[in-house]
XYZ file of C-alpha atoms in Angstrom:
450
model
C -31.936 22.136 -2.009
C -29.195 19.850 -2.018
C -26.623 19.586 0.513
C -23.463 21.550 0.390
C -20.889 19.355 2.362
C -20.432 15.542 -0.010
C -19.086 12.990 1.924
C -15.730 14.411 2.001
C -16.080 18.753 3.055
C -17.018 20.241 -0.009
C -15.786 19.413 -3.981
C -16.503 20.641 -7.133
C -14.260 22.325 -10.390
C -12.019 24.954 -9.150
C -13.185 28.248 -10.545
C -16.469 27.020 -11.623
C -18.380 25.538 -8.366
C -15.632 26.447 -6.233
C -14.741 29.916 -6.745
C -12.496 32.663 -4.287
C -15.620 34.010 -3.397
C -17.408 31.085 -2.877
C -14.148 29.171 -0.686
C -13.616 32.929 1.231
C -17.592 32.946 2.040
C -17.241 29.040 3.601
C -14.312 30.131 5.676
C -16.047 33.293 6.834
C -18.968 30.404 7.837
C -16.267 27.958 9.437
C -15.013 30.966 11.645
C -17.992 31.515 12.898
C -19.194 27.795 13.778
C -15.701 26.788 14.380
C -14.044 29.192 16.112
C -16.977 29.693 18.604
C -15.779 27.931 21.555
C -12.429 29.710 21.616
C -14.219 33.414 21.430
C -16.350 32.407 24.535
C -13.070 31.082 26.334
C -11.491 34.803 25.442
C -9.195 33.827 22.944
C -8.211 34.179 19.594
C -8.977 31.327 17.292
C -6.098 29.736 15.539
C -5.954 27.157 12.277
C -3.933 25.114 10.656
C -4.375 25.598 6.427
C -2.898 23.506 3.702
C -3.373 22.199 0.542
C -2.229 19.252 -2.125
C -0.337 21.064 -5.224
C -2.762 20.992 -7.708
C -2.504 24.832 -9.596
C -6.059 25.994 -8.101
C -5.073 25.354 -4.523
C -2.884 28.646 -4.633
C -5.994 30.887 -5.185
C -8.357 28.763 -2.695
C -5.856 28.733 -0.098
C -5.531 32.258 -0.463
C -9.110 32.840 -0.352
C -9.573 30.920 2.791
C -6.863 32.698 4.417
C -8.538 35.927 3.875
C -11.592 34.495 4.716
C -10.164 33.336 8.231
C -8.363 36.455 9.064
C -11.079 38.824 8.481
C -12.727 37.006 10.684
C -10.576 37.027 13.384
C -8.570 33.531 13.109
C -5.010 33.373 13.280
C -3.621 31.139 10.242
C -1.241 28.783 10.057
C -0.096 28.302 6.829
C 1.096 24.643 6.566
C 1.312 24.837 2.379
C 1.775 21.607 0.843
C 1.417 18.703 2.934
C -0.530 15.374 2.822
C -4.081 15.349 4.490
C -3.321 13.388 7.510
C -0.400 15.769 8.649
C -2.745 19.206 8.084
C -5.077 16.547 10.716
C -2.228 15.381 12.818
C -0.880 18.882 13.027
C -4.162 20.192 14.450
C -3.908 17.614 17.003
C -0.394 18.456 17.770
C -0.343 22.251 18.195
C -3.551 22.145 19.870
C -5.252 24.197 16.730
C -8.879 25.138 16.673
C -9.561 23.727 13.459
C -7.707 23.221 9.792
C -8.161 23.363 6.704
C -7.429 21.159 3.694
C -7.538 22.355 0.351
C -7.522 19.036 -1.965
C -9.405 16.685 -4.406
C -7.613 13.234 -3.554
C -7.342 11.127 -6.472
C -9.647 13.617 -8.440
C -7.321 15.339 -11.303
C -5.695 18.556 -11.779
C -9.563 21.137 -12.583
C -10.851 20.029 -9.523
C -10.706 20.813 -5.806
C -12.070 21.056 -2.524
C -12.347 22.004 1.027
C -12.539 20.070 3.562
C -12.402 20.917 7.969
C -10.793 19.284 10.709
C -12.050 20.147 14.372
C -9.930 20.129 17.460
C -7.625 17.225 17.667
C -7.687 16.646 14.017
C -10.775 15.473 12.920
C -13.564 15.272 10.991
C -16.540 17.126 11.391
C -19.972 15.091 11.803
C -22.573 16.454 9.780
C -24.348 18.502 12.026
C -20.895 20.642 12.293
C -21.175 20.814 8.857
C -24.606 21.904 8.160
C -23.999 24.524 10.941
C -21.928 25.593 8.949
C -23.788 25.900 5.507
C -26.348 27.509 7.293
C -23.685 30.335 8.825
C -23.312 31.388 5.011
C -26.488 33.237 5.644
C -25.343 35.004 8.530
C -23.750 37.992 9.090
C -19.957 37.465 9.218
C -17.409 38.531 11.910
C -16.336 42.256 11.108
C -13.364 42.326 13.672
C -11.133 45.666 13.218
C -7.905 46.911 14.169
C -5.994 44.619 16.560
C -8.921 41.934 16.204
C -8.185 41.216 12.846
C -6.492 37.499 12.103
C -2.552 36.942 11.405
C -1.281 34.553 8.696
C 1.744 33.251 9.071
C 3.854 30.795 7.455
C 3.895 27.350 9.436
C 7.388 26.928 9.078
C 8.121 23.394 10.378
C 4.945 21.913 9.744
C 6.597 18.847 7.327
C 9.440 18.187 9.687
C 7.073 18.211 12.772
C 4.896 15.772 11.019
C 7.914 13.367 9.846
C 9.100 13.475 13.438
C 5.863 11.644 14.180
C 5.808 9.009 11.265
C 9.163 8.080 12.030
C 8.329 7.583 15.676
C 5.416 5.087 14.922
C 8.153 2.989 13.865
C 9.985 0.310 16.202
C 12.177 -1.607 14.092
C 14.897 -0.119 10.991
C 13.884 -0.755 7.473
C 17.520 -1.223 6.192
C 17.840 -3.581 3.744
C 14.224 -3.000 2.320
C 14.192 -1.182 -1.442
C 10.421 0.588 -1.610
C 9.193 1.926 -5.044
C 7.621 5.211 -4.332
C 4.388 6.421 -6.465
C 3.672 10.252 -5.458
C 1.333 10.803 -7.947
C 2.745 14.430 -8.629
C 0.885 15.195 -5.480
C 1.340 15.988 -1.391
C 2.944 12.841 -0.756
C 6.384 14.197 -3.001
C 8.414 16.114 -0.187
C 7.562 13.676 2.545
C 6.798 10.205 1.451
C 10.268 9.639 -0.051
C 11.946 11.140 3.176
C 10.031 9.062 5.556
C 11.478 6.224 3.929
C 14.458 6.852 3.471
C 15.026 8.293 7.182
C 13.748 4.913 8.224
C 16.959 2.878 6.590
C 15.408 1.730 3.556
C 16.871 2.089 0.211
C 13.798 4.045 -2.056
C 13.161 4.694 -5.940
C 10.635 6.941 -6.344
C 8.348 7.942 -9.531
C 5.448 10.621 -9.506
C 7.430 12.875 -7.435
C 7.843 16.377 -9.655
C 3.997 18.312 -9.397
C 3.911 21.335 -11.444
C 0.056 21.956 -10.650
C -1.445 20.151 -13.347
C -0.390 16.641 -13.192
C -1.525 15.776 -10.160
C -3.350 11.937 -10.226
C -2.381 12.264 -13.831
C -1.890 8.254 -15.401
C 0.062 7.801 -11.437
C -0.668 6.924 -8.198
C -3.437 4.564 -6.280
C -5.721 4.768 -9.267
C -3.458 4.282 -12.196
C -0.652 1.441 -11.079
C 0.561 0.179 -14.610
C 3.906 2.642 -13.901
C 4.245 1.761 -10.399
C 4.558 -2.066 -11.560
C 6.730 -1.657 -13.966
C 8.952 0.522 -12.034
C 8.568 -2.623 -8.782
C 9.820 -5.201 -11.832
C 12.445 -3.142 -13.140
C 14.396 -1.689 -10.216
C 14.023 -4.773 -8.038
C 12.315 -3.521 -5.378
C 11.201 -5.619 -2.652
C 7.497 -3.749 -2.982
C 5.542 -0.370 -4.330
C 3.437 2.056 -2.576
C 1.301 4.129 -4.716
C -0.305 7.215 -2.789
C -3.045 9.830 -3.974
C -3.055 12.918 -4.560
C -3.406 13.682 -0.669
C -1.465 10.904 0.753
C -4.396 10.131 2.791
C -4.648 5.840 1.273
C -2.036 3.489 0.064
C -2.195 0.984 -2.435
C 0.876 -1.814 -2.961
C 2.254 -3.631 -5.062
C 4.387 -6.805 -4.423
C 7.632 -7.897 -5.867
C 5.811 -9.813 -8.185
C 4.167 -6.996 -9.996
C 0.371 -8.328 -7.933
C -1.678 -5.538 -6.346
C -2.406 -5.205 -3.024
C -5.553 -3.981 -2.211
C -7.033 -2.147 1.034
C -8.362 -5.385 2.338
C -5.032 -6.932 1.894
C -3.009 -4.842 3.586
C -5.803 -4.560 6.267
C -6.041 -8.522 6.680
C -2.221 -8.742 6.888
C -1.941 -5.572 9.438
C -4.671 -6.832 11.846
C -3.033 -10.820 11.667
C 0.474 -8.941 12.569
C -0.940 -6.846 14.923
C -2.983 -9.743 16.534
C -0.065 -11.673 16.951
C 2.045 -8.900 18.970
C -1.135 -7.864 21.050
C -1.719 -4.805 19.163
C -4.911 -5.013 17.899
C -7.667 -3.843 20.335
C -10.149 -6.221 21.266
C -9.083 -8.552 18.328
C -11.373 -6.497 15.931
C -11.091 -4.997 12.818
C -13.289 -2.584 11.088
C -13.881 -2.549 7.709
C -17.158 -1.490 5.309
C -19.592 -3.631 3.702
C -18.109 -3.279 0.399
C -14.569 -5.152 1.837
C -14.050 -8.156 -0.038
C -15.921 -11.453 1.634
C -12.266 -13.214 1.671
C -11.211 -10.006 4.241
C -14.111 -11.617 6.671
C -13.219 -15.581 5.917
C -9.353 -14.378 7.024
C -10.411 -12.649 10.501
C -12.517 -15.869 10.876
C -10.025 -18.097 10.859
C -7.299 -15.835 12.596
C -10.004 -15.115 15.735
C -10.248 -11.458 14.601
C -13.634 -10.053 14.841
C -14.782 -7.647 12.021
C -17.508 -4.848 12.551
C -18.655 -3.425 8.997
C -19.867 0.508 8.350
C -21.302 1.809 5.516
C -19.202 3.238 2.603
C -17.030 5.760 3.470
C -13.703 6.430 5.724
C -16.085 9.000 8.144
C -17.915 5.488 8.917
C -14.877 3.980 9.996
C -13.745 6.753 11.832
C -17.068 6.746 13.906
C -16.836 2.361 14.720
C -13.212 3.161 15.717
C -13.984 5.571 18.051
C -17.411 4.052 19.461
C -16.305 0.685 20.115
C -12.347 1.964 21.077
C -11.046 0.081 18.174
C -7.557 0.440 16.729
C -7.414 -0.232 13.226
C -9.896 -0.298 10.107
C -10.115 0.803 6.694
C -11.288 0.685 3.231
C -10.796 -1.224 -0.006
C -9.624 1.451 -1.522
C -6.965 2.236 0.462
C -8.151 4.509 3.302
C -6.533 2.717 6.505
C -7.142 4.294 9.653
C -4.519 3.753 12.736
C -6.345 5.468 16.088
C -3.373 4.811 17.956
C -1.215 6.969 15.755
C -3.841 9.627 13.632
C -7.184 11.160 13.335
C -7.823 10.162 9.271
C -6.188 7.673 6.837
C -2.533 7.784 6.265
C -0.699 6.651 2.991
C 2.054 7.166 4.134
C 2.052 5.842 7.877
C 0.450 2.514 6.024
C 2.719 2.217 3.901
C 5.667 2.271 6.745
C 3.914 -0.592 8.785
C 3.689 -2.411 6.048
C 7.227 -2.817 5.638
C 7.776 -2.339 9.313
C 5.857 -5.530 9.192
C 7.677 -7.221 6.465
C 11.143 -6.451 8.208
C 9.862 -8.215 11.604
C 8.575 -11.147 10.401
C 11.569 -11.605 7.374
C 8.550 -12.633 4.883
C 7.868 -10.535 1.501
C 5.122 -8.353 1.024
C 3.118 -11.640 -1.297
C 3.685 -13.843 1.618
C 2.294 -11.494 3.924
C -1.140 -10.614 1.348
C -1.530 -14.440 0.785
C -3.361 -14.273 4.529
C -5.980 -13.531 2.469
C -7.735 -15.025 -0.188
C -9.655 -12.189 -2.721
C -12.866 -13.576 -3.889
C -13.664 -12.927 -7.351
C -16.115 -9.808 -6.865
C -18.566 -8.430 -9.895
C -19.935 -4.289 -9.484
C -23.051 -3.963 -11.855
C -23.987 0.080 -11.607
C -27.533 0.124 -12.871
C -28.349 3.422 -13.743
C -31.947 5.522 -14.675
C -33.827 3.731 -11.858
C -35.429 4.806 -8.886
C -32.747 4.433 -6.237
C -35.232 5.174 -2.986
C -37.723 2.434 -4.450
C -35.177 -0.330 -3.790
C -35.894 -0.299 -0.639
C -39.194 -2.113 0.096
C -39.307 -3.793 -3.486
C -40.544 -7.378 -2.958
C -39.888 -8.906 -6.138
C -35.927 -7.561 -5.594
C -35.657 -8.774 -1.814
C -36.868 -12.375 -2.828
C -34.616 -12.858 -5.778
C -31.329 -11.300 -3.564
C -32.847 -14.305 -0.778
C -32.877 -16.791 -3.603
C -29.264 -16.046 -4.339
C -27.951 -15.845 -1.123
C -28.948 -19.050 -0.557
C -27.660 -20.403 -3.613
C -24.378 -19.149 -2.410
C -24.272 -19.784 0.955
C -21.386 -18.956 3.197
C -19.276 -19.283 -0.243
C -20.280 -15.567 -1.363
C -22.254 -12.211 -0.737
C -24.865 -10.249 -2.464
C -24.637 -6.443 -1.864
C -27.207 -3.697 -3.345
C -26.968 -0.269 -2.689
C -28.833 2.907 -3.951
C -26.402 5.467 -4.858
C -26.027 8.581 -2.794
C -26.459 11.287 -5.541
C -27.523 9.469 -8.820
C -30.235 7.902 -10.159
C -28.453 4.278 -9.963
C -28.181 0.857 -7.763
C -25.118 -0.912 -7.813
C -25.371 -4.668 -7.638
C -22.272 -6.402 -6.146
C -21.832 -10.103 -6.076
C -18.909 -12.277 -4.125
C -18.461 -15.810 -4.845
C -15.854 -18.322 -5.226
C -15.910 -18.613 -8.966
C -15.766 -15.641 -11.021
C -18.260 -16.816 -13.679
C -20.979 -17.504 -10.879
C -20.888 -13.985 -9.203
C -21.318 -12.471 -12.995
C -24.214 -14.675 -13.769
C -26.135 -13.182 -10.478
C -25.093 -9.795 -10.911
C -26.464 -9.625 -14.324
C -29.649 -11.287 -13.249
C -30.329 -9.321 -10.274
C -29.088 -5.757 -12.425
C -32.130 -6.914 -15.007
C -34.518 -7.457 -11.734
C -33.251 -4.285 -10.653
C -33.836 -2.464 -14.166
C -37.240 -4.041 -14.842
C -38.475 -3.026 -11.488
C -36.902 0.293 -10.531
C -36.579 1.356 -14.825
C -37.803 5.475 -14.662
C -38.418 7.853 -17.754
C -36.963 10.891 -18.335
């Protein structure tokens, strides 16, 4: 049977895979697993729950509420918040666990639940088969006095502005930010962050009614963000997700900039004022090549995960690193929170851009993007890539036709029957040549029937 827990707690389409039974059920399971180590220390187990605003949130939330109390858990309703402050505020009150109820960038029919253990983070994946497998057991029946509270967690947004606001050192006066919300968690807070730091802020995406969430705004649609940049004269965008948990930006120009980007230009900054542990950054192996060419030449060592921001997390803490991230936006500051942070990224970078006096291009330009071509070759036998001769000679052949002037990346997909093929090199029209060559390898070789 397939796993219940993805990569990110648990997804699917609200009412369909995830269902109030189905989301009461997994907290029943979490309160058991979960809430284990406070029952043997003789207290009652307590957890922070929130969710992004998407309509199907209100019913799940409920659900795992009930789920919680009847189990003996005293809740801690946060509502709607971003991601990282339902992690930070864990942390912060000392919580048990939480709760997020969110899809991220997914749109409006679809959800998910996802757990944070004590101090705000996430679970590895034993926790979380642990808990799968407590679906089959007998849930807590407490009565009476046992039973769990909910309560309304009254100043959970101001208690998590409090701490954005004091990861800052300098004012951002004189600094106009666009603001992309996309209609999501980032709405309340993002804007007041901002503007309680001194700078001057437009803001789009900013008025959820349940349904528009992701909806043609934020990190995956920036056409509106740009626009809005070029028209009000702002000095830079930041578009958030639905969960406020990655940034992407946009400078005064109307260019993007990326996750690598805004990682290369935060470890070079950090570097410089003897912020950056060890001189490393972490990053996976999808990152662009120019993100590794940068750290070269600013004496910045990179370690490289696999795919996903759990990956990261794990290097970070191993090695005591401070800062890593993703392409896509998910950057991760140890010093300052448990899980990326849109909206704490988003304030170092213009932190950053107020200390050195340099716009938000000039800054990005520390890096150089390599033109990078994603073939997703799909009906093939993803496990038989590994071990497939004629495949591992051609991928030599082209690495050594590129040299130290580009990368060749395949990976099997997690879930699908599919292998993408990316290809880095210097000239666009070269990386698409050997991505198409190696995707027809990779089809010829791998090719199953239905």
């Amino acid at each position: 049977m397939s796993r219940l827990f993805g990569t990110d707690g648990v997804r699917g389409l609200a009412g369909l895979d995830i269902t109030a039974e189905s989301a009461l059920a997994l907290a029943q399971g979490a309160a058991l697993v979960l809430g284990r180590t406070a029952r043997q220390e003789g207290r009652r187990p307590v957890a922070v729950v929130a969710r992004d605003p998407r309509i199907s949130g209100e019913f799940i939330t409920a659900a795992v509420s009930a789920g919680l109390a009847s189990s003996g858990v005293d809740v801690l309703d946060a509502g709607v918040i971003p991601t990282p402050a339902a992690a930070f505020l864990v942390a912060d009150i000392g919580a048990d666990f939480g709760v997020m109820v969110s899809a991220s960038h997914n749109p409006a029919p679809d959800n998910g639940i996802k757990f944070f253990a004590t101090g705000g983070r996430k679970l590895p994946d034993a926790i979380e088969d642990e808990i799968e497998l407590a679906l089959t057991a007998t849930p807590l029946r407490p009565i009476g006095a046992e039973v769990g509270t909910v309560h309304r967690f009254s100043d959970a947004e101001d208690r998590y502005l409090v701490h954005l606001l004091g990861t800052l050192d300098v004012s951002l006066a004189g600094l106009h930010v666009a603001l992309d919300c996309a209609h999501g968690a980032a709405a309340g807070v993002s804007p007041r962050a901002f503007a309680d730091a001194g700078a001057k802020v437009t803001i789009m995406g900013n008025d959820p009614d349940g349904i528009n969430i992701n909806r043609e705004v934020g990190s995956t649609h920036l056409e509106q963000l740009r626009e809005l940049v070029r028209s009000s004269g702002a000095d830079f965008g930041i578009a958030h997700d639905g969960d406020a948990d990655r940034c992407l930006a946009i400078d005064a120009n109307g260019s993007v900039v990326d996750g690598d980007q805004i990682m290369a230009l935060l470890a070079v900054a950090q570097k410089r004022r003897g912020r950056l542990a060890q001189d490393t950054l972490v990053a996976t192996v999808m990152s662009n090549l120019g993100l590794k060419v940068a750290m070269d030449e600013h004496g910045i060592a990179l370690v490289q995960t696999a795919v996903g921001d759990r990956y990261v997390l794990e290097a970070l803490g191993e090695y005591g690193l401070s800062l890593g991230g993703e392409q896509s936006g998910h950057i991760i500051f140890s010093d300052h929170a448990t899980t990326g942070d849109g909206i704490l990224t988003g304030l170092q970078i213009a932190a950053e851009m107020v200390r050195s006096g340099r716009s938000l291009a000039e800054l990005a330009s520390v890096m150089t993007v390599y033109p990078q071509v994603l073939v997703n070759v799909s009906g093939v036998d993803r496990l038989g890539l590994r071990g497939n001769q004629p495949i591992a000679d051609a991928v030599a052949r082209a690495e050594a036709e590129l040299g130290s002037d580009g990368r060749v990346l395949l990976r099997p997909s997690g879930t699908e029957k599919m292998v993408r093929v990316m290809v880095e090199a210097q000239e666009r029209h070269v990386a698409r040549t050997i991505a198409e060559e190696l995707a027809a390898l990779v089809r010829r070789e791998l090719s199953v029937t239905a």
